[in-house]
Each structure stands twice: as structure tokens, then as C-alpha cells.
Amino acid sequence: MRVWYASEHAFYRVLLLISGITLAFMLLFTMTDVVMRAFGKPIVGDFEIISFLGAVVIGFALPYTSLYRGHVIVDFFIELLPKRVRDWVEIATRIIGILLFLWMSWNFILMSFDLMETHTVTPVFRLPYYPISFGLSFCCLVLCFSLFSQIMRILGGRHE
């Protein structure tokens, strides 16, 4: 089991690294665009590029953030509950999360095929939208595995 968790964490760290590098590129790109605008030469299609990169940053950071509970949690009420009840509440919320992100992943796949069929592209660079929606579908599925892994750790008594 330890090998599984170690490889899971390594995979999520790789996704987080991709997200971080993309975020750094977004910063440099935006700074360059601001400087270029000051000289009257803005980067054409900057909104398209930032939008695509933002989807990558958010999607690829989700599994790691979920695994290490880096998201906002309002747990002052939950902390008052007995450990056994608290564990079942956490399991229930993760099951709801899995169902939500499976639904999102499925809808991203449907949207991707629709975008492919209609040949929908961005207005400036004519980039297709479907790779981004397929990527977000992948990230939602990976997040489902992360949530399932958390459930297994809770049931195994290795949570927190």
C-alpha cells in the first residue's frame, strides 16, 4: 500500500509541477503584455492564451490540493463530533465529491466531442477548444481517484 500512496503522491506532484510552471508562464506572459501595451504593441490573442493556461493551472492543481486538503474547510462544527461520526461525514462528502466530479468529467467529454464535431476554435489563433476540455475531464477523473484514495485511508485509520 505504501508504494501505491507514494506513486500516487508522485503523480499528483507532477501534475502540480505542470500547474506551477504554467502559472509562472502566465505571470511572465501577462507582464510582457503589460509592458508591450505601454509601448502601444499589445500581444494579440492574449485573452485566449491566458484562458487556456488558466484552465491548465486550475485543473492540474486540483488533485494535489484535494489530497493535502489545501482547499478551504469550515470544520468547526465537524470537530465537535465524535471521531467515528466525523469520519463518516468525511466519507460522505468525498462520495458526493466523486459523484460531482464524475459528472463534470463526463460532461467535459461530451463537450469535447461536440467541440470536435463542430470544429469550434478560438477567434484569433484558431486553436481548437477540445484539448482543453479533454484535459479538464482528465483532471476531474484524477481528482475522483484522489477522493477515493482518501476514503480508503479514512476506512483504514490512516487519515490525518
mmCIF file of C-alpha atoms in Angstrom:
data_model
loop_
_atom_site.group_PDB
_atom_site.id
_atom_site.type_symbol
_atom_site.label_atom_id
_atom_site.label_comp_id
_atom_site.label_asym_id
_atom_site.label_seq_id
_atom_site.Cartn_x
_atom_site.Cartn_y
_atom_site.Cartn_z
ATOM 1 C CA MET A 1 0.000 0.000 0.000
ATOM 2 C CA ARG A 2 2.830 2.393 0.775
ATOM 3 C CA VAL A 3 4.147 2.011 -2.775
ATOM 4 C CA TRP A 4 0.686 2.878 -4.116
ATOM 5 C CA TYR A 5 0.448 6.007 -1.955
ATOM 6 C CA ALA A 6 3.998 7.054 -2.818
ATOM 7 C CA SER A 7 3.355 6.700 -6.551
ATOM 8 C CA GLU A 8 0.004 8.460 -6.171
ATOM 9 C CA HIS A 9 1.660 11.386 -4.405
ATOM 10 C CA ALA A 10 4.444 11.499 -7.005
ATOM 11 C CA PHE A 11 1.885 11.620 -9.817
ATOM 12 C CA TYR A 12 -0.022 14.440 -8.133
ATOM 13 C CA ARG A 13 3.226 16.325 -7.603
ATOM 14 C CA VAL A 14 3.992 16.043 -11.326
ATOM 15 C CA LEU A 15 0.563 17.478 -12.113
ATOM 16 C CA LEU A 16 1.189 20.252 -9.574
ATOM 17 C CA LEU A 17 4.578 20.976 -11.172
ATOM 18 C CA ILE A 18 2.905 21.326 -14.566
ATOM 19 C CA SER A 19 0.371 23.654 -12.958
ATOM 20 C CA GLY A 20 3.098 25.717 -11.279
ATOM 21 C CA ILE A 21 5.191 26.046 -14.424
ATOM 22 C CA THR A 22 2.083 27.082 -16.331
ATOM 23 C CA LEU A 23 1.261 29.671 -13.674
ATOM 24 C CA ALA A 24 4.796 31.075 -13.863
ATOM 25 C CA PHE A 25 4.492 31.292 -17.639
ATOM 26 C CA MET A 26 1.151 33.104 -17.223
ATOM 27 C CA LEU A 27 2.868 35.623 -14.962
ATOM 28 C CA LEU A 28 5.673 36.258 -17.450
ATOM 29 C CA PHE A 29 3.235 36.409 -20.343
ATOM 30 C CA THR A 30 0.993 38.917 -18.559
ATOM 31 C CA MET A 31 3.957 41.066 -17.541
ATOM 32 C CA THR A 32 5.203 41.048 -21.127
ATOM 33 C CA ASP A 33 1.759 42.003 -22.386
ATOM 34 C CA VAL A 34 1.528 44.913 -19.918
ATOM 35 C CA VAL A 35 4.954 46.197 -20.943
ATOM 36 C CA MET A 36 4.113 45.796 -24.632
ATOM 37 C CA ARG A 37 0.833 47.695 -24.118
ATOM 38 C CA ALA A 38 2.792 50.562 -22.584
ATOM 39 C CA PHE A 39 4.646 50.807 -25.921
ATOM 40 C CA GLY A 40 1.418 50.529 -27.896
ATOM 41 C CA LYS A 41 2.063 46.970 -29.087
ATOM 42 C CA PRO A 42 -0.154 44.583 -27.068
ATOM 43 C CA ILE A 43 0.099 40.860 -27.627
ATOM 44 C CA VAL A 44 -2.660 39.741 -29.970
ATOM 45 C CA GLY A 45 -4.765 36.918 -28.569
ATOM 46 C CA ASP A 46 -3.593 37.362 -25.007
ATOM 47 C CA PHE A 47 -7.045 36.600 -23.610
ATOM 48 C CA GLU A 48 -7.153 33.261 -25.462
ATOM 49 C CA ILE A 49 -3.770 32.192 -24.194
ATOM 50 C CA ILE A 50 -4.421 33.228 -20.577
ATOM 51 C CA SER A 51 -7.809 31.492 -20.611
ATOM 52 C CA PHE A 52 -6.326 28.218 -21.849
ATOM 53 C CA LEU A 53 -3.436 28.394 -19.409
ATOM 54 C CA GLY A 54 -5.792 29.215 -16.519
ATOM 55 C CA ALA A 55 -7.732 26.032 -17.206
ATOM 56 C CA VAL A 56 -4.477 24.052 -17.061
ATOM 57 C CA VAL A 57 -3.392 25.726 -13.803
ATOM 58 C CA ILE A 58 -6.666 25.065 -12.009
ATOM 59 C CA GLY A 59 -7.313 21.583 -13.368
ATOM 60 C CA PHE A 60 -3.845 20.188 -12.757
ATOM 61 C CA ALA A 61 -3.630 21.606 -9.233
ATOM 62 C CA LEU A 62 -6.944 20.095 -8.065
ATOM 63 C CA PRO A 63 -5.805 16.538 -7.198
ATOM 64 C CA TYR A 64 -2.819 17.670 -5.141
ATOM 65 C CA THR A 65 -4.852 20.342 -3.383
ATOM 66 C CA SER A 66 -7.538 17.820 -2.520
ATOM 67 C CA LEU A 67 -5.097 15.189 -1.303
ATOM 68 C CA TYR A 68 -3.336 17.603 1.041
ATOM 69 C CA ARG A 69 -6.553 19.393 1.982
ATOM 70 C CA GLY A 70 -5.300 22.706 0.709
ATOM 71 C CA HIS A 71 -8.803 23.935 0.000
ATOM 72 C CA VAL A 72 -10.997 25.966 2.318
ATOM 73 C CA ILE A 73 -12.602 23.849 5.033
ATOM 74 C CA VAL A 74 -15.051 25.166 7.570
ATOM 75 C CA ASP A 75 -14.824 22.393 10.105
ATOM 76 C CA PHE A 76 -15.506 23.998 13.470
ATOM 77 C CA PHE A 77 -18.829 22.103 13.696
ATOM 78 C CA ILE A 78 -17.347 18.826 12.430
ATOM 79 C CA GLU A 79 -14.572 18.973 15.035
ATOM 80 C CA LEU A 80 -17.226 18.832 17.779
ATOM 81 C CA LEU A 81 -18.433 15.434 16.566
ATOM 82 C CA PRO A 82 -17.017 12.118 17.791
ATOM 83 C CA LYS A 83 -14.213 10.732 15.604
ATOM 84 C CA ARG A 84 -16.319 7.909 14.197
ATOM 85 C CA VAL A 85 -19.115 10.284 13.142
ATOM 86 C CA ARG A 86 -16.573 12.777 11.790
ATOM 87 C CA ASP A 87 -15.019 10.025 9.672
ATOM 88 C CA TRP A 88 -18.401 9.076 8.217
ATOM 89 C CA VAL A 89 -19.165 12.707 7.428
ATOM 90 C CA GLU A 90 -15.821 12.977 5.631
ATOM 91 C CA ILE A 91 -16.520 9.769 3.715
ATOM 92 C CA ALA A 92 -19.965 11.058 2.730
ATOM 93 C CA THR A 93 -18.576 14.376 1.486
ATOM 94 C CA ARG A 94 -15.920 12.591 -0.542
ATOM 95 C CA ILE A 95 -18.524 10.305 -2.112
ATOM 96 C CA ILE A 96 -20.545 13.391 -3.057
ATOM 97 C CA GLY A 97 -17.338 14.906 -4.469
ATOM 98 C CA ILE A 98 -16.640 11.776 -6.516
ATOM 99 C CA LEU A 99 -20.158 11.835 -7.948
ATOM 100 C CA LEU A 100 -19.883 15.547 -8.741
ATOM 101 C CA PHE A 101 -16.501 15.267 -10.455
ATOM 102 C CA LEU A 102 -17.502 12.121 -12.370
ATOM 103 C CA TRP A 103 -20.494 14.060 -13.663
ATOM 104 C CA MET A 104 -18.242 17.001 -14.550
ATOM 105 C CA SER A 105 -15.752 14.721 -16.289
ATOM 106 C CA TRP A 106 -18.498 13.087 -18.336
ATOM 107 C CA ASN A 107 -19.872 16.473 -19.357
ATOM 108 C CA PHE A 108 -16.411 17.702 -20.323
ATOM 109 C CA ILE A 109 -16.056 14.615 -22.543
ATOM 110 C CA LEU A 110 -19.444 15.266 -24.167
ATOM 111 C CA MET A 111 -18.496 18.907 -24.656
ATOM 112 C CA SER A 112 -15.133 17.885 -26.165
ATOM 113 C CA PHE A 113 -16.768 15.658 -28.752
ATOM 114 C CA ASP A 114 -19.274 18.398 -29.555
ATOM 115 C CA LEU A 115 -16.426 20.901 -29.981
ATOM 116 C CA MET A 116 -14.589 18.452 -32.231
ATOM 117 C CA GLU A 117 -17.681 17.815 -34.329
ATOM 118 C CA THR A 118 -18.444 21.498 -34.803
ATOM 119 C CA HIS A 119 -14.764 22.418 -35.316
ATOM 120 C CA THR A 120 -15.042 25.203 -32.737
ATOM 121 C CA VAL A 121 -11.842 27.217 -32.496
ATOM 122 C CA THR A 122 -10.644 30.411 -30.855
ATOM 123 C CA PRO A 123 -11.178 33.591 -32.853
ATOM 124 C CA VAL A 124 -7.590 34.855 -33.089
ATOM 125 C CA PHE A 125 -5.244 31.861 -33.234
ATOM 126 C CA ARG A 126 -7.837 29.353 -34.471
ATOM 127 C CA LEU A 127 -6.857 26.945 -31.679
ATOM 128 C CA PRO A 128 -9.351 24.137 -31.029
ATOM 129 C CA TYR A 129 -11.090 24.166 -27.662
ATOM 130 C CA TYR A 130 -11.499 20.402 -27.298
ATOM 131 C CA PRO A 131 -7.978 19.605 -25.979
ATOM 132 C CA ILE A 132 -8.624 21.873 -23.000
ATOM 133 C CA SER A 133 -11.980 20.263 -22.233
ATOM 134 C CA PHE A 134 -10.454 16.778 -22.582
ATOM 135 C CA GLY A 135 -7.684 17.877 -20.209
ATOM 136 C CA LEU A 136 -10.204 19.144 -17.675
ATOM 137 C CA SER A 137 -12.078 15.849 -17.951
ATOM 138 C CA PHE A 138 -8.832 14.026 -17.187
ATOM 139 C CA CYS A 139 -8.195 16.267 -14.176
ATOM 140 C CA CYS A 140 -11.697 15.610 -12.837
ATOM 141 C CA LEU A 141 -11.122 11.853 -13.134
ATOM 142 C CA VAL A 142 -7.785 12.102 -11.359
ATOM 143 C CA LEU A 143 -9.492 14.078 -8.615
ATOM 144 C CA CYS A 144 -12.033 11.246 -8.264
ATOM 145 C CA PHE A 145 -9.155 8.807 -7.688
ATOM 146 C CA SER A 146 -7.717 11.175 -5.108
ATOM 147 C CA LEU A 147 -11.045 11.334 -3.272
ATOM 148 C CA PHE A 148 -11.413 7.550 -3.424
ATOM 149 C CA SER A 149 -7.898 7.157 -2.044
ATOM 150 C CA GLN A 150 -8.815 9.470 0.815
ATOM 151 C CA ILE A 151 -11.854 7.309 1.575
ATOM 152 C CA MET A 152 -9.626 4.232 1.704
ATOM 153 C CA ARG A 153 -7.271 5.985 4.117
ATOM 154 C CA ILE A 154 -10.153 7.039 6.340
ATOM 155 C CA LEU A 155 -11.512 3.485 6.414
ATOM 156 C CA GLY A 156 -8.012 2.161 7.094
ATOM 157 C CA GLY A 157 -7.498 4.545 10.011
ATOM 158 C CA ARG A 158 -4.588 6.328 8.302
ATOM 159 C CA HIS A 159 -6.327 9.655 7.792
ATOM 160 C CA GLU A 160 -4.739 12.836 9.200
#
